[in-house]
């Protein structure tokens, strides 16, 4: 199977560092890495920033026959900001995953419509989300992949957003995500007849502002204090304090530095939000 999730760029150049951590030689780890590429455990693809390494988005550690490749896959998996899907079958990880999917289904059908910040956040936290102090997720916002969602302090996600955290979504402190924003962490391989899934983590840094109807796609990294304008589609790195707009998320200006405000998403007058 070739369902995969992006790990990083330039992994092959960092193999000596991983070899030291795994207490092996760089040559042995390079051989194990090549084995992973040949057996659909890891994948490489070119990009404008270098060679991107992806790994299987299924937790297939126990199925990997090569001992060192098995250890290397586990090390790469543990660096991901998300939980990989289980190797489905009649096993405990599959049962836990099914329970999580039911938990988020109840949230998206019922809980996210209840006018209580505390109840909604408690449901998300019990489902595995990490949400900081003073943050808010307003009503009618849907969340997928609750267990792979991380939100910092004093961050606000507005009305009617769709948040896909299955590939790992990390949102910093004092972030404003306006209403009707789409955050999509995955897609499908259009060059594969089997329609394999492809995905990548998304990161939104402190004080970023995502305005209404923007779309943040897999692999996006919105820098500190950056602004994504309305109806803009972002699938790349946005530098800190840069304002992007229009087709291709082109820079149109810069934002003032030294930001120190609070979003305040759960004040007295947002009771019904």
PDB file of N, CA, C and O in Angstrom, residues 144 162-169 181-188 198-202 204 214-220 233-235:
ATOM      1  N   UNK A 144     -11.697  17.060  12.366  1.00  0.00           N
ATOM      2  CA  UNK A 144     -11.374  15.678  12.020  1.00  0.00           C
ATOM      3  C   UNK A 144      -9.950  15.397  12.501  1.00  0.00           C
ATOM      4  O   UNK A 144      -9.059  16.220  12.316  1.00  0.00           O
ATOM      5  N   UNK A 162     -13.769  24.215   8.926  1.00  0.00           N
ATOM      6  CA  UNK A 162     -13.533  22.783   8.801  1.00  0.00           C
ATOM      7  C   UNK A 162     -12.051  22.542   9.055  1.00  0.00           C
ATOM      8  O   UNK A 162     -11.200  23.008   8.290  1.00  0.00           O
ATOM      9  N   UNK A 163     -11.766  21.826  10.126  1.00  0.00           N
ATOM     10  CA  UNK A 163     -10.398  21.637  10.590  1.00  0.00           C
ATOM     11  C   UNK A 163     -10.010  20.174  10.427  1.00  0.00           C
ATOM     12  O   UNK A 163     -10.542  19.297  11.113  1.00  0.00           O
ATOM     13  N   UNK A 164      -9.107  19.901   9.517  1.00  0.00           N
ATOM     14  CA  UNK A 164      -8.609  18.545   9.271  1.00  0.00           C
ATOM     15  C   UNK A 164      -7.225  18.429   9.906  1.00  0.00           C
ATOM     16  O   UNK A 164      -6.244  18.927   9.365  1.00  0.00           O
ATOM     17  N   UNK A 165      -7.168  17.759  11.049  1.00  0.00           N
ATOM     18  CA  UNK A 165      -5.910  17.625  11.782  1.00  0.00           C
ATOM     19  C   UNK A 165      -5.316  16.236  11.666  1.00  0.00           C
ATOM     20  O   UNK A 165      -4.369  15.905  12.392  1.00  0.00           O
ATOM     21  N   UNK A 166      -5.827  15.401  10.785  1.00  0.00           N
ATOM     22  CA  UNK A 166      -5.411  14.005  10.744  1.00  0.00           C
ATOM     23  C   UNK A 166      -3.926  13.831  10.473  1.00  0.00           C
ATOM     24  O   UNK A 166      -3.322  12.839  10.898  1.00  0.00           O
ATOM     25  N   UNK A 167      -3.319  14.774   9.763  1.00  0.00           N
ATOM     26  CA  UNK A 167      -1.893  14.663   9.457  1.00  0.00           C
ATOM     27  C   UNK A 167      -1.030  15.444  10.428  1.00  0.00           C
ATOM     28  O   UNK A 167       0.183  15.555  10.246  1.00  0.00           O
ATOM     29  N   UNK A 168      -1.658  15.992  11.460  1.00  0.00           N
ATOM     30  CA  UNK A 168      -0.944  16.812  12.423  1.00  0.00           C
ATOM     31  C   UNK A 168      -1.158  18.278  12.141  1.00  0.00           C
ATOM     32  O   UNK A 168      -0.725  18.787  11.103  1.00  0.00           O
ATOM     33  N   UNK A 169      -1.866  18.959  13.022  1.00  0.00           N
ATOM     34  CA  UNK A 169      -2.116  20.396  12.898  1.00  0.00           C
ATOM     35  C   UNK A 169      -1.668  21.051  14.191  1.00  0.00           C
ATOM     36  O   UNK A 169      -2.207  20.763  15.265  1.00  0.00           O
ATOM     37  N   UNK A 181     -13.130  29.226   7.433  1.00  0.00           N
ATOM     38  CA  UNK A 181     -11.797  28.834   6.962  1.00  0.00           C
ATOM     39  C   UNK A 181     -11.750  27.318   6.806  1.00  0.00           C
ATOM     40  O   UNK A 181     -12.311  26.577   7.616  1.00  0.00           O
ATOM     41  N   UNK A 182     -11.070  26.856   5.760  1.00  0.00           N
ATOM     42  CA  UNK A 182     -10.868  25.420   5.543  1.00  0.00           C
ATOM     43  C   UNK A 182      -9.391  25.090   5.755  1.00  0.00           C
ATOM     44  O   UNK A 182      -8.519  25.735   5.164  1.00  0.00           O
ATOM     45  N   UNK A 183      -9.129  24.110   6.605  1.00  0.00           N
ATOM     46  CA  UNK A 183      -7.777  23.606   6.799  1.00  0.00           C
ATOM     47  C   UNK A 183      -7.797  22.133   6.412  1.00  0.00           C
ATOM     48  O   UNK A 183      -8.464  21.323   7.054  1.00  0.00           O
ATOM     49  N   UNK A 184      -7.083  21.792   5.342  1.00  0.00           N
ATOM     50  CA  UNK A 184      -7.164  20.463   4.744  1.00  0.00           C
ATOM     51  C   UNK A 184      -5.772  19.836   4.753  1.00  0.00           C
ATOM     52  O   UNK A 184      -4.870  20.306   4.063  1.00  0.00           O
ATOM     53  N   UNK A 185      -5.615  18.753   5.508  1.00  0.00           N
ATOM     54  CA  UNK A 185      -4.294  18.173   5.689  1.00  0.00           C
ATOM     55  C   UNK A 185      -3.918  17.076   4.721  1.00  0.00           C
ATOM     56  O   UNK A 185      -2.830  16.512   4.828  1.00  0.00           O
ATOM     57  N   UNK A 186      -4.794  16.753   3.762  1.00  0.00           N
ATOM     58  CA  UNK A 186      -4.469  15.647   2.882  1.00  0.00           C
ATOM     59  C   UNK A 186      -5.189  15.706   1.559  1.00  0.00           C
ATOM     60  O   UNK A 186      -6.043  16.560   1.322  1.00  0.00           O
ATOM     61  N   UNK A 187      -4.831  14.778   0.693  1.00  0.00           N
ATOM     62  CA  UNK A 187      -5.454  14.666  -0.620  1.00  0.00           C
ATOM     63  C   UNK A 187      -5.170  13.278  -1.168  1.00  0.00           C
ATOM     64  O   UNK A 187      -5.011  12.316  -0.410  1.00  0.00           O
ATOM     65  N   UNK A 188      -5.077  13.172  -2.495  1.00  0.00           N
ATOM     66  CA  UNK A 188      -4.851  11.872  -3.120  1.00  0.00           C
ATOM     67  C   UNK A 188      -3.855  12.021  -4.263  1.00  0.00           C
ATOM     68  O   UNK A 188      -3.705  13.100  -4.852  1.00  0.00           O
ATOM     69  N   UNK A 198      -2.361  11.008   0.163  1.00  0.00           N
ATOM     70  CA  UNK A 198      -1.118  11.720   0.471  1.00  0.00           C
ATOM     71  C   UNK A 198      -1.474  12.852   1.430  1.00  0.00           C
ATOM     72  O   UNK A 198      -2.530  13.474   1.312  1.00  0.00           O
ATOM     73  N   UNK A 199      -0.592  13.116   2.377  1.00  0.00           N
ATOM     74  CA  UNK A 199      -0.894  14.127   3.376  1.00  0.00           C
ATOM     75  C   UNK A 199       0.390  14.722   3.919  1.00  0.00           C
ATOM     76  O   UNK A 199       1.487  14.204   3.671  1.00  0.00           O
ATOM     77  N   UNK A 200       0.248  15.805   4.681  1.00  0.00           N
ATOM     78  CA  UNK A 200       1.404  16.461   5.274  1.00  0.00           C
ATOM     79  C   UNK A 200       0.935  17.315   6.449  1.00  0.00           C
ATOM     80  O   UNK A 200      -0.167  17.884   6.409  1.00  0.00           O
ATOM     81  N   UNK A 201       1.749  17.411   7.490  1.00  0.00           N
ATOM     82  CA  UNK A 201       1.372  18.246   8.633  1.00  0.00           C
ATOM     83  C   UNK A 201       1.252  19.721   8.245  1.00  0.00           C
ATOM     84  O   UNK A 201       1.844  20.179   7.266  1.00  0.00           O
ATOM     85  N   UNK A 202       0.490  20.458   9.042  1.00  0.00           N
ATOM     86  CA  UNK A 202       0.285  21.897   8.857  1.00  0.00           C
ATOM     87  C   UNK A 202       0.674  22.599  10.149  1.00  0.00           C
ATOM     88  O   UNK A 202       0.342  22.126  11.243  1.00  0.00           O
ATOM     89  N   UNK A 204       0.773  26.547  12.037  1.00  0.00           N
ATOM     90  CA  UNK A 204       0.404  27.961  12.041  1.00  0.00           C
ATOM     91  C   UNK A 204       1.011  28.576  13.290  1.00  0.00           C
ATOM     92  O   UNK A 204       0.672  28.192  14.412  1.00  0.00           O
ATOM     93  N   UNK A 214     -10.367  31.635   3.712  1.00  0.00           N
ATOM     94  CA  UNK A 214      -9.047  31.178   3.261  1.00  0.00           C
ATOM     95  C   UNK A 214      -8.997  29.656   3.344  1.00  0.00           C
ATOM     96  O   UNK A 214      -9.756  29.026   4.081  1.00  0.00           O
ATOM     97  N   UNK A 215      -8.094  29.073   2.557  1.00  0.00           N
ATOM     98  CA  UNK A 215      -7.917  27.620   2.568  1.00  0.00           C
ATOM     99  C   UNK A 215      -6.445  27.303   2.809  1.00  0.00           C
ATOM    100  O   UNK A 215      -5.577  27.771   2.065  1.00  0.00           O
ATOM    101  N   UNK A 216      -6.172  26.545   3.860  1.00  0.00           N
ATOM    102  CA  UNK A 216      -4.815  26.149   4.208  1.00  0.00           C
ATOM    103  C   UNK A 216      -4.669  24.670   3.872  1.00  0.00           C
ATOM    104  O   UNK A 216      -5.369  23.824   4.443  1.00  0.00           O
ATOM    105  N   UNK A 217      -3.770  24.358   2.953  1.00  0.00           N
ATOM    106  CA  UNK A 217      -3.649  22.994   2.452  1.00  0.00           C
ATOM    107  C   UNK A 217      -2.445  22.272   3.066  1.00  0.00           C
ATOM    108  O   UNK A 217      -1.620  22.888   3.747  1.00  0.00           O
ATOM    109  N   UNK A 218      -2.366  20.980   2.798  1.00  0.00           N
ATOM    110  CA  UNK A 218      -1.336  20.131   3.401  1.00  0.00           C
ATOM    111  C   UNK A 218       0.060  20.686   3.131  1.00  0.00           C
ATOM    112  O   UNK A 218       0.366  21.158   2.040  1.00  0.00           O
ATOM    113  N   UNK A 219       0.887  20.617   4.167  1.00  0.00           N
ATOM    114  CA  UNK A 219       2.259  21.082   4.067  1.00  0.00           C
ATOM    115  C   UNK A 219       2.448  22.559   4.281  1.00  0.00           C
ATOM    116  O   UNK A 219       3.595  23.031   4.286  1.00  0.00           O
ATOM    117  N   UNK A 220       1.376  23.306   4.477  1.00  0.00           N
ATOM    118  CA  UNK A 220       1.503  24.754   4.671  1.00  0.00           C
ATOM    119  C   UNK A 220       2.155  25.051   6.019  1.00  0.00           C
ATOM    120  O   UNK A 220       1.957  24.338   7.004  1.00  0.00           O
ATOM    121  N   UNK A 233      -5.491  30.725  -1.054  1.00  0.00           N
ATOM    122  CA  UNK A 233      -5.151  29.310  -0.884  1.00  0.00           C
ATOM    123  C   UNK A 233      -3.656  29.203  -0.610  1.00  0.00           C
ATOM    124  O   UNK A 233      -2.836  29.690  -1.392  1.00  0.00           O
ATOM    125  N   UNK A 234      -3.310  28.558   0.502  1.00  0.00           N
ATOM    126  CA  UNK A 234      -1.912  28.447   0.914  1.00  0.00           C
ATOM    127  C   UNK A 234      -1.522  26.981   0.997  1.00  0.00           C
ATOM    128  O   UNK A 234      -2.182  26.194   1.672  1.00  0.00           O
ATOM    129  N   UNK A 235      -0.447  26.627   0.314  1.00  0.00           N
ATOM    130  CA  UNK A 235       0.068  25.260   0.377  1.00  0.00           C
ATOM    131  C   UNK A 235       1.591  25.262   0.503  1.00  0.00           C
ATOM    132  O   UNK A 235       2.245  24.289   0.134  1.00  0.00           O
TER     133      UNK A 235
END
